[in-house]
Short mmCIF file of C-alpha atoms in Angstrom, two decimals:
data_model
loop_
_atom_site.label_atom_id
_atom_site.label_comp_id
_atom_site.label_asym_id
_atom_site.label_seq_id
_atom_site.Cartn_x
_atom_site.Cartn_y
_atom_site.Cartn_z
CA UNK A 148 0.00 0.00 0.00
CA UNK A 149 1.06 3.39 -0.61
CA UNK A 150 1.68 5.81 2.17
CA UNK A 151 0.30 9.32 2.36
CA UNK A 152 3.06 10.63 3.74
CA UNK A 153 6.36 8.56 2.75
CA UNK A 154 8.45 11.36 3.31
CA UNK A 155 9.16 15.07 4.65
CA UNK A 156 11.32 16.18 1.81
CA UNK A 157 10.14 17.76 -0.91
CA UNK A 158 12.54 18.96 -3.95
CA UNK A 159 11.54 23.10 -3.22
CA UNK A 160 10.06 25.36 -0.69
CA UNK A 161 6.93 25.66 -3.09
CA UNK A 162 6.42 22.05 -2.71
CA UNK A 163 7.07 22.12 1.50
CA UNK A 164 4.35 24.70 1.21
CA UNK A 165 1.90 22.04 -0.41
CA UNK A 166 2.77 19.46 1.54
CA UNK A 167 2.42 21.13 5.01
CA UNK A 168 -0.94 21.92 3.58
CA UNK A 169 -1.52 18.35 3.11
CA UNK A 170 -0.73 17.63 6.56
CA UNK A 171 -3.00 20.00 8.03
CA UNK A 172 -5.52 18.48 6.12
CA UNK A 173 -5.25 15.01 7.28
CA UNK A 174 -5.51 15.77 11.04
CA UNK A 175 -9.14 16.87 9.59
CA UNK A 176 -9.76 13.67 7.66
CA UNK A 177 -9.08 11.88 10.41
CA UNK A 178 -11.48 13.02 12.80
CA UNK A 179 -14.01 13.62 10.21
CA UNK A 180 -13.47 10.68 7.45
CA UNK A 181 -16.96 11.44 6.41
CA UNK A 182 -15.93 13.57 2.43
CA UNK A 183 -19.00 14.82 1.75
CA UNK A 184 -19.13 16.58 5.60
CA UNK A 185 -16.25 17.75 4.95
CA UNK A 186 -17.11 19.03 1.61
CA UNK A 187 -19.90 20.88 3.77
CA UNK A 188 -17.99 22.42 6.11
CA UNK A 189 -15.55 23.84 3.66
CA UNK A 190 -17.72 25.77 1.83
CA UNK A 191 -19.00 27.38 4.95
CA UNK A 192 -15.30 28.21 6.28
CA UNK A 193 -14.04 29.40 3.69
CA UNK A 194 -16.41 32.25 4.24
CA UNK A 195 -15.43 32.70 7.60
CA UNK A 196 -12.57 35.00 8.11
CA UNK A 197 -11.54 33.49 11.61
CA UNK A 198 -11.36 29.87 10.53
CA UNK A 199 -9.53 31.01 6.65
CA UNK A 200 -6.57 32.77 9.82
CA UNK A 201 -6.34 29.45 12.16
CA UNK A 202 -6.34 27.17 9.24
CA UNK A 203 -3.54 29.43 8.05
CA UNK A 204 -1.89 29.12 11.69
CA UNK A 205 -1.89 25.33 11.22
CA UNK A 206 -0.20 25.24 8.01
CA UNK A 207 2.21 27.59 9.37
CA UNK A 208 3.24 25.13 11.92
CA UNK A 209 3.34 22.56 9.28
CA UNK A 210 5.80 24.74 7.21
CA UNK A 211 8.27 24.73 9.90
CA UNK A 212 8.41 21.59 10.47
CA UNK A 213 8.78 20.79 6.40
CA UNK A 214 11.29 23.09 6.38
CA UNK A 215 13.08 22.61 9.37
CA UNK A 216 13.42 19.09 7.52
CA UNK A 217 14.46 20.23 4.23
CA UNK A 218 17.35 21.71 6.02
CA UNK A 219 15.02 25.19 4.19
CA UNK A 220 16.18 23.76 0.88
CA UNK A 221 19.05 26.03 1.56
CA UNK A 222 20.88 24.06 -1.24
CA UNK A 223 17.96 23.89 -3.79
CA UNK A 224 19.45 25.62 -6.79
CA UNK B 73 2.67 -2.39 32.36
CA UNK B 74 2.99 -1.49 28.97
CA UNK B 75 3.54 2.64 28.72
CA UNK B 76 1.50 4.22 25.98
CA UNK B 77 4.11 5.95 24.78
CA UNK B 78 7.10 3.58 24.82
CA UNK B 79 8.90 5.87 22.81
CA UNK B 80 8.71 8.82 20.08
CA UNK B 81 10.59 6.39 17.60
CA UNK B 82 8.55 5.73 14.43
CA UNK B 83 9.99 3.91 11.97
CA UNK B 84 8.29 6.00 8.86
CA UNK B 85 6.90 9.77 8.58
CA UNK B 86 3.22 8.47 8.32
CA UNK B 87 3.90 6.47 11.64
CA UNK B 88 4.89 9.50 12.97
CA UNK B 89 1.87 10.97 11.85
CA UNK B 90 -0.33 8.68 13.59
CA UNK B 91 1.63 8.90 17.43
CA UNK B 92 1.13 12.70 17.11
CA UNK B 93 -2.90 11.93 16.53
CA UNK B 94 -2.45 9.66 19.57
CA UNK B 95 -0.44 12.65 21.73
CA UNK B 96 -3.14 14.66 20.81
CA UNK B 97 -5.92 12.63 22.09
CA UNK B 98 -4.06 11.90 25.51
CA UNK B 99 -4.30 14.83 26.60
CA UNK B 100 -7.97 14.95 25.93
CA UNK B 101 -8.41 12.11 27.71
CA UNK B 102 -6.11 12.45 30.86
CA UNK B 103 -9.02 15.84 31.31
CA UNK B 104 -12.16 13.61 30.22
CA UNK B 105 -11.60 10.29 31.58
CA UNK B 106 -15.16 9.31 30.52
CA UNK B 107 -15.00 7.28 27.10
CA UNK B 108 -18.88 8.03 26.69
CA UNK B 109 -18.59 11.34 27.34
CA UNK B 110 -15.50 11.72 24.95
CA UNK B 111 -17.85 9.81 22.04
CA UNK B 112 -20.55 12.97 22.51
CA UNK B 113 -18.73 15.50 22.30
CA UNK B 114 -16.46 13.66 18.81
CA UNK B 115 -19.99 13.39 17.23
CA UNK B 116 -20.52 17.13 18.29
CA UNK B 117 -17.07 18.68 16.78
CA UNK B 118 -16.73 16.54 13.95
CA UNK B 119 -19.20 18.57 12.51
CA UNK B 120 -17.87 22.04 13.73
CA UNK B 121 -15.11 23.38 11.74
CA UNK B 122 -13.37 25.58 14.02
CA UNK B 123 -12.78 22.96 16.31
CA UNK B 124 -11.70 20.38 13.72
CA UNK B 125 -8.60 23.28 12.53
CA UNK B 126 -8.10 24.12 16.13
CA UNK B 127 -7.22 19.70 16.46
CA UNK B 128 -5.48 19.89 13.51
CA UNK B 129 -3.47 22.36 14.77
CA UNK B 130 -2.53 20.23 18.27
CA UNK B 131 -1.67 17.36 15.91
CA UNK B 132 1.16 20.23 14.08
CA UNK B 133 2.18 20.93 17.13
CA UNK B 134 2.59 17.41 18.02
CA UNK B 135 4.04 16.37 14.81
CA UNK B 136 6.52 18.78 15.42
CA UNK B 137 7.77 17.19 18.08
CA UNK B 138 8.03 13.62 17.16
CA UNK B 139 9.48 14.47 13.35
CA UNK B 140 12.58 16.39 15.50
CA UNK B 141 12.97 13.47 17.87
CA UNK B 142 13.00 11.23 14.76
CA UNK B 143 15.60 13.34 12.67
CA UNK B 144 12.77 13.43 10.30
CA UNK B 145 13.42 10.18 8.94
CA UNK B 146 16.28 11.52 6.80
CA UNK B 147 17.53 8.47 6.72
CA UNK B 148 14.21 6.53 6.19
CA UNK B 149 14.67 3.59 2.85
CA UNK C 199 11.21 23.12 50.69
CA UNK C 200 11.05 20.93 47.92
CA UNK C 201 10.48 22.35 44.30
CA UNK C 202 7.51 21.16 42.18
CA UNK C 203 10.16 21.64 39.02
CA UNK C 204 13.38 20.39 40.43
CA UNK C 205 13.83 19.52 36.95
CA UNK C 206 12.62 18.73 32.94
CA UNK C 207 14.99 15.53 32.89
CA UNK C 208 12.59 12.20 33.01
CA UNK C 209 13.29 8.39 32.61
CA UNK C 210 10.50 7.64 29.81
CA UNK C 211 8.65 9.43 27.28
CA UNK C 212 5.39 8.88 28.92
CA UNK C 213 6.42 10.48 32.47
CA UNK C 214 7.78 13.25 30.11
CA UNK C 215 3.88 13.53 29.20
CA UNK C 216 2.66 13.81 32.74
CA UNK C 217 5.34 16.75 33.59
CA UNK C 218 4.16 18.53 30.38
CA UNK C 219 0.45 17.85 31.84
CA UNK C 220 1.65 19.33 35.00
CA UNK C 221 3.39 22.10 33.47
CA UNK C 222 0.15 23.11 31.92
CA UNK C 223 -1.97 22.86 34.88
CA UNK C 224 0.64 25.12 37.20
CA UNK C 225 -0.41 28.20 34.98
CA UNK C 226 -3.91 27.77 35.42
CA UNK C 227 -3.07 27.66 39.14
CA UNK C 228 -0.66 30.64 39.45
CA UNK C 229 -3.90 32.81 38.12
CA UNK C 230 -6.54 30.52 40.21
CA UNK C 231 -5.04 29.27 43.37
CA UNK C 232 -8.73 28.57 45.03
CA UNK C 233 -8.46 24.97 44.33
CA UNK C 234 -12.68 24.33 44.35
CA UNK C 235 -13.04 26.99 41.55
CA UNK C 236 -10.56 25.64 39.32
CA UNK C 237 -12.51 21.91 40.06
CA UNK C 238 -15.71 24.11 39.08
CA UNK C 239 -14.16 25.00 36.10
CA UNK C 240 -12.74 21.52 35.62
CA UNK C 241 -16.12 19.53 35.55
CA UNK C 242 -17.56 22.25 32.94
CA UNK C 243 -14.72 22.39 30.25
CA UNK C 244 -14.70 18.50 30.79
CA UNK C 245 -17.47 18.25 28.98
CA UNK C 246 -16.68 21.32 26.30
CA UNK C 247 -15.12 19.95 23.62
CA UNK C 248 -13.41 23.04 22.40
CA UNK C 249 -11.61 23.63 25.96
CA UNK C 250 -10.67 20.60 25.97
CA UNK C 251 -8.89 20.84 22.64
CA UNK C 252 -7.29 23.87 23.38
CA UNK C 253 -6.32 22.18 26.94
CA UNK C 254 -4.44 19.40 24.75
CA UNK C 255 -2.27 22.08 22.75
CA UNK C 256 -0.95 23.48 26.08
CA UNK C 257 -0.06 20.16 26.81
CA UNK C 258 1.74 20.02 23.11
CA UNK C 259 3.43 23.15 23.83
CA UNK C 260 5.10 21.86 26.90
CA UNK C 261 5.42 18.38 25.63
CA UNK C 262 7.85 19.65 22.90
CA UNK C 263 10.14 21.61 25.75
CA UNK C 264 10.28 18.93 27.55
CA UNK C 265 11.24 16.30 25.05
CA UNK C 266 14.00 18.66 23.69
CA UNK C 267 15.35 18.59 27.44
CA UNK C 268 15.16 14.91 27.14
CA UNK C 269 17.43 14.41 23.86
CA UNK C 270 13.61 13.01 22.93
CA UNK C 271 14.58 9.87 25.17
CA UNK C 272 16.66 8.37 21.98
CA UNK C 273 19.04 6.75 24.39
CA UNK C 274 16.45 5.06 26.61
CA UNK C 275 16.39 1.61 27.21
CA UNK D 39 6.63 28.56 -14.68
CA UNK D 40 7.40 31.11 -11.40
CA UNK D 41 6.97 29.96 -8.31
CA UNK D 42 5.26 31.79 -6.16
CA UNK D 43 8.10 30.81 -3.45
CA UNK D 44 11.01 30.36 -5.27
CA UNK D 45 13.10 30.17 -1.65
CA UNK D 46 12.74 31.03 2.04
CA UNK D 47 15.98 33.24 1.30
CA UNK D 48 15.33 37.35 1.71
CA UNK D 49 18.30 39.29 1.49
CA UNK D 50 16.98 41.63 4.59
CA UNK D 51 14.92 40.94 8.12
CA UNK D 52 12.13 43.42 6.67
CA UNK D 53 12.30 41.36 3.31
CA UNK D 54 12.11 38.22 5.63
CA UNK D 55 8.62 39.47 7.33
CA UNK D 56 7.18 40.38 4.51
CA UNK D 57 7.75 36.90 2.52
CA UNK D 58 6.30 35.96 6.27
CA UNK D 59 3.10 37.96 5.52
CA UNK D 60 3.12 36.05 1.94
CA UNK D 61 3.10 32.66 3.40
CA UNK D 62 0.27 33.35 5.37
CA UNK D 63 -1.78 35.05 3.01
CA UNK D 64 -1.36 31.74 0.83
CA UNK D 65 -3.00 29.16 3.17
CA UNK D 66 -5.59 31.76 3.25
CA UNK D 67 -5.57 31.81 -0.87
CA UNK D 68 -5.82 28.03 -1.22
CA UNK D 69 -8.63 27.31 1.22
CA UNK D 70 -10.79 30.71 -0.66
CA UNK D 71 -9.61 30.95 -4.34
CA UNK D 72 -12.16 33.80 -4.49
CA UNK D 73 -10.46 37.35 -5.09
CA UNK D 74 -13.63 39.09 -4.55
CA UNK D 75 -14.81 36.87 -1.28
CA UNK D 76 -10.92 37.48 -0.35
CA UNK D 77 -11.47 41.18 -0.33
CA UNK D 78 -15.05 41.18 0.76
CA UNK D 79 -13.57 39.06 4.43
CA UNK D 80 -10.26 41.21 4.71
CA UNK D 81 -13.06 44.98 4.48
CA UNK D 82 -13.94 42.94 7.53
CA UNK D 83 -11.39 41.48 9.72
CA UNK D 84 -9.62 44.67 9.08
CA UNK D 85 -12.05 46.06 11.83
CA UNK D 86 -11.95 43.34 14.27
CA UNK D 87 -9.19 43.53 16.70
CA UNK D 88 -9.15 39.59 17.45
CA UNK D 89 -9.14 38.95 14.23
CA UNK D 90 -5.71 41.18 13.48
CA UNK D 91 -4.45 39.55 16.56
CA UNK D 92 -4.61 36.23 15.46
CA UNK D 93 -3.43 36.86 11.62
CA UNK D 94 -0.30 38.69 13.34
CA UNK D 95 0.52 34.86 15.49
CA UNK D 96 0.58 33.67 11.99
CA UNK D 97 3.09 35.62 10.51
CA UNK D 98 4.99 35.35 13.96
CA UNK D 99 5.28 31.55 13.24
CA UNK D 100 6.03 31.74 9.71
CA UNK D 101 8.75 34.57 10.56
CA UNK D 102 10.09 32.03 12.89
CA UNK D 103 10.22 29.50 9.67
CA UNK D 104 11.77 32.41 7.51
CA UNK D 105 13.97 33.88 10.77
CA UNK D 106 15.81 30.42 10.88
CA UNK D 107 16.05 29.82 7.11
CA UNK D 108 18.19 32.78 6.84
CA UNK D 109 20.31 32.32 9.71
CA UNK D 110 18.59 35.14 11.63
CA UNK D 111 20.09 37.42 8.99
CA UNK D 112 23.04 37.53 11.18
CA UNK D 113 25.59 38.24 8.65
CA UNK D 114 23.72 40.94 7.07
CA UNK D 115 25.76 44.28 6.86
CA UNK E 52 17.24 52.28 36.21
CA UNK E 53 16.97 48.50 36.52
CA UNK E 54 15.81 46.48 33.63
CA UNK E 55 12.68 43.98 34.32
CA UNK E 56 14.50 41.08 32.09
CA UNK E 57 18.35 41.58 32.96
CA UNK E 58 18.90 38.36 31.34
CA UNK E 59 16.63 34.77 30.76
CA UNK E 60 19.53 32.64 32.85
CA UNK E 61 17.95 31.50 36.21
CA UNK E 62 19.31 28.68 38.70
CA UNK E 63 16.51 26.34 38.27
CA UNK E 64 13.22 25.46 36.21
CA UNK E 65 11.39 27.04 38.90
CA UNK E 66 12.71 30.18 38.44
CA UNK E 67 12.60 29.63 34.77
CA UNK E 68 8.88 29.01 34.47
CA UNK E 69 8.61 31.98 36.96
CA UNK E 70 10.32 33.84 34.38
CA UNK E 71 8.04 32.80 31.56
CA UNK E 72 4.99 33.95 33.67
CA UNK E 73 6.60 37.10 34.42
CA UNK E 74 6.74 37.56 29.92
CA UNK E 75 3.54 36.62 29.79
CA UNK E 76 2.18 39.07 31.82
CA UNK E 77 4.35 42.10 30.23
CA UNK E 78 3.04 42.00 27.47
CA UNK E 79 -0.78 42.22 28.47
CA UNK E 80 0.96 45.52 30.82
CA UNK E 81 2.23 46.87 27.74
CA UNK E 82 -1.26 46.87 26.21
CA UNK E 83 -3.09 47.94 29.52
CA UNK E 84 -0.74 49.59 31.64
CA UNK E 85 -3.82 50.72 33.93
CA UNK E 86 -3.29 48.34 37.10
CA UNK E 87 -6.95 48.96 38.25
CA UNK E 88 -8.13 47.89 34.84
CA UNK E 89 -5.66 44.41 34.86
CA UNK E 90 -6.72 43.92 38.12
CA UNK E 91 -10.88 43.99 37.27
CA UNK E 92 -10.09 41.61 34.29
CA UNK E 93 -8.01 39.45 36.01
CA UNK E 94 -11.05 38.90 38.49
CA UNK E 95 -13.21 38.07 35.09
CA UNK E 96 -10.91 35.62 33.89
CA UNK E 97 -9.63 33.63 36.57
CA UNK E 98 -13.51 32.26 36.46
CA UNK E 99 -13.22 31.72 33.12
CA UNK E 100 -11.74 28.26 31.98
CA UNK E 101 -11.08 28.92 28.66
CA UNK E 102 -9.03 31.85 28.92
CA UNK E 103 -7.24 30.46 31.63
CA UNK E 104 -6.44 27.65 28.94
CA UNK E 105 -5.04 29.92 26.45
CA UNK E 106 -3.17 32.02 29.38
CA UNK E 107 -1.34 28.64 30.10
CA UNK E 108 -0.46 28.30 26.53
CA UNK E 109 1.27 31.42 26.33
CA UNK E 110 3.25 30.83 29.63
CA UNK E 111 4.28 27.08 27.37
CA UNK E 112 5.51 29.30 24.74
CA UNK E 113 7.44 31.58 26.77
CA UNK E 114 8.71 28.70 29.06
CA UNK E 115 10.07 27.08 26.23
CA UNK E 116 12.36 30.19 25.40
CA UNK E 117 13.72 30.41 28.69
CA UNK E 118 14.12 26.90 28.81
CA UNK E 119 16.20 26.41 25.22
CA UNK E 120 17.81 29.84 27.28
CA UNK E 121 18.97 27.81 29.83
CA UNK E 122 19.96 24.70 27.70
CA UNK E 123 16.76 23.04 29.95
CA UNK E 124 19.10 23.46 33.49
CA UNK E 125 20.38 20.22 32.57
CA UNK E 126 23.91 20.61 34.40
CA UNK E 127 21.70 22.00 37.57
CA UNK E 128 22.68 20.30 40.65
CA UNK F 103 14.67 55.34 3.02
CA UNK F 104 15.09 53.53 6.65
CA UNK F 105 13.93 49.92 7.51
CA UNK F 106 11.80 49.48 10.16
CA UNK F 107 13.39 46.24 10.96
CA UNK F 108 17.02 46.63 10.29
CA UNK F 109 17.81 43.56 12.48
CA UNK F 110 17.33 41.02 15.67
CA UNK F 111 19.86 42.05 16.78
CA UNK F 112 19.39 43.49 20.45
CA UNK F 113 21.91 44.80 23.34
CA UNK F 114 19.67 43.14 25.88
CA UNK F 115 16.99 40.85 26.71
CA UNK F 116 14.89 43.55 27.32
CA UNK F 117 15.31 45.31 23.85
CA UNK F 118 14.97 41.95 22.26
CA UNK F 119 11.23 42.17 24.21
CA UNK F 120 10.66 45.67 23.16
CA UNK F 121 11.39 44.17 19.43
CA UNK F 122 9.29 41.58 19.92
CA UNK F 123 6.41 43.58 20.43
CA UNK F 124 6.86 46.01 17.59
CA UNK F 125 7.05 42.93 15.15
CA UNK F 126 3.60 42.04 16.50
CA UNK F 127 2.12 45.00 15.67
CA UNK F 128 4.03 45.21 12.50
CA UNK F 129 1.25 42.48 11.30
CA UNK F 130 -1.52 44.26 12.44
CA UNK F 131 -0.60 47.75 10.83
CA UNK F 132 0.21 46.05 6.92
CA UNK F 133 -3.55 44.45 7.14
CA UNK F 134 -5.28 47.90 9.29
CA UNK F 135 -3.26 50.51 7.61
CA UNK F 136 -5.54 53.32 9.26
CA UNK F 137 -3.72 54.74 12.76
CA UNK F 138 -7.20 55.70 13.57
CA UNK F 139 -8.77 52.42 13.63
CA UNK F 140 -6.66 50.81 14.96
CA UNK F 141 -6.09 53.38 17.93
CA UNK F 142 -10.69 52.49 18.13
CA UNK F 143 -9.66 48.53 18.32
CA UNK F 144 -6.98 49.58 20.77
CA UNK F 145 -9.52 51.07 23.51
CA UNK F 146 -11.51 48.20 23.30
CA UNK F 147 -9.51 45.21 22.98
CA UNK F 148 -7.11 47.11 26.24
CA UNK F 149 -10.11 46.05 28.52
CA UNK F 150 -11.32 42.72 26.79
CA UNK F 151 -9.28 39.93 29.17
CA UNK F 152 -9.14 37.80 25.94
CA UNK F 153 -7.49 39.39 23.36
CA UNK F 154 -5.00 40.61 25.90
CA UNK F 155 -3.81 37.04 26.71
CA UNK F 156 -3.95 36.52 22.68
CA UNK F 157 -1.99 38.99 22.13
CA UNK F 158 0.34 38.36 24.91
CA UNK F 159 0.45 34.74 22.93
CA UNK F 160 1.93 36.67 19.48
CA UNK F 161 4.54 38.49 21.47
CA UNK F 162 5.71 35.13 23.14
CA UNK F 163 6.18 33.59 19.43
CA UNK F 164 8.15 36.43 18.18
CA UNK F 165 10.09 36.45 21.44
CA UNK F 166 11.20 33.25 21.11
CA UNK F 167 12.51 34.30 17.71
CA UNK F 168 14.13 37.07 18.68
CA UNK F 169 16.02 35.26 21.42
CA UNK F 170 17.44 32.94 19.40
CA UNK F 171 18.48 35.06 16.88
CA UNK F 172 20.85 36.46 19.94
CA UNK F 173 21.62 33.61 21.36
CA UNK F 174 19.55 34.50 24.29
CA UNK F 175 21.89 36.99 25.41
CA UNK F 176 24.14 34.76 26.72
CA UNK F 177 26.94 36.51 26.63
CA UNK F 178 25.66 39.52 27.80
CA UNK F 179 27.87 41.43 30.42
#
């Protein structure tokens, strides 16, 4: 089976970027595997200033931790 | 007795993943000792938004944590 | 008189949880020191799943300074 | 193609906050594609002091990301 | 004059998570530097779980600078 | 034309707080460019308990930055 996640390094910063917001994500799926509530819930958050700027906090923390293991793809070219 | 948390080692990111889900939820749990009371309340949120971002952003935090203490599996096959 | 912090350095990763757990609750006691309202408080935000949430990123926070203290327990048995 | 984060590398600390402010705008971007709903949100958060407060803890944490990419800019003349 | 924060070293955790209360609670004087006024709302909120929550988390975040500050007191006696 | 942010680098602990506070409301003034709003949001948010400690929160992050981009003062005299 193929893992979500089989690594933290990405080749640029672009692609840390999507992947932290992949991880953000997940913690989601998790708790709500249900796709369609999901689906729900999106549309109604992404009208809602306050939940767009914590959902942005989470992906923040995500970032660091990409890049922190990327080494901040300091030697990209 | 067998700990909970043996360890932060995870053999793969994704594993890694899943113990910060399970750090997460600990805490919950060490406050709300009462399964059945636990099971409400994850019907309840799993429909809220704001609190599904606010747990994703515990499991970040948490993920932050074990992907250091693992090195972040730079040297994963 | 004996400290209640003589020190971040535990044996395992799970007492490592219980002193970030304790960490987290000394705070809410500095502010609070009547013991029966923070148990007031207690059996409320027990059953508010968005306290309790919150509750478990404190936890995070303190979980991740004291696992750094702890060279993340890599060299435990 | 550009990138729209070619590098976490700013040649300045100012430069480094603002690519901070960039990285949080962009979770917000991904989650609302929607210029319009974009600018329709911001007319209001812009009035809402907890809002500003919590946008500003996300460009803290992604200035911590960009802070440590660049070495804390210590070398800067 | 003497500085409030001559330096972040202090003998023991203790004092180091006595430290990170004392940040904590500089900032919020910075904002409201009426003590009548701090004093009212700290009445408010010390019967108020859920900002004592977020209170604790930002005494986590400060404790874990003063910790790293200390390199965690690990060669305390 | 002068940067507002020249560096992190501070004589003291104390400066390095000082900084930490002006990159906090750094945030707040590129999203609320108008002095007099925000100096409206000020008066209220100064007596609302929760945005203090929130804001209190932002300063922490960006302290923690701050500090390690001096090496926590260490070698302060």
């Amino acid at each position: 089976m193929t893992s979500w996640l089989p690594s933290l390094k990405t080749n640029t910063a672009e692609e840390g970027y999507e992947l932290a917001v992949k991880l953000s994500r997940m913690a989601v799926k998790l708790t709500q595997p249900d796709a369609e509530a999901r689906e729900r819930m999106r549309g109604q958050y992404a009208e809602d200033a306050d939940a767009l700027i914590v959902a942005s906090h989470v992906v923040a923390t995500n970032f660091a931790t990409v890049a922190a293991a990327n080494g901040y793809w300091r030697d990209a070219p």
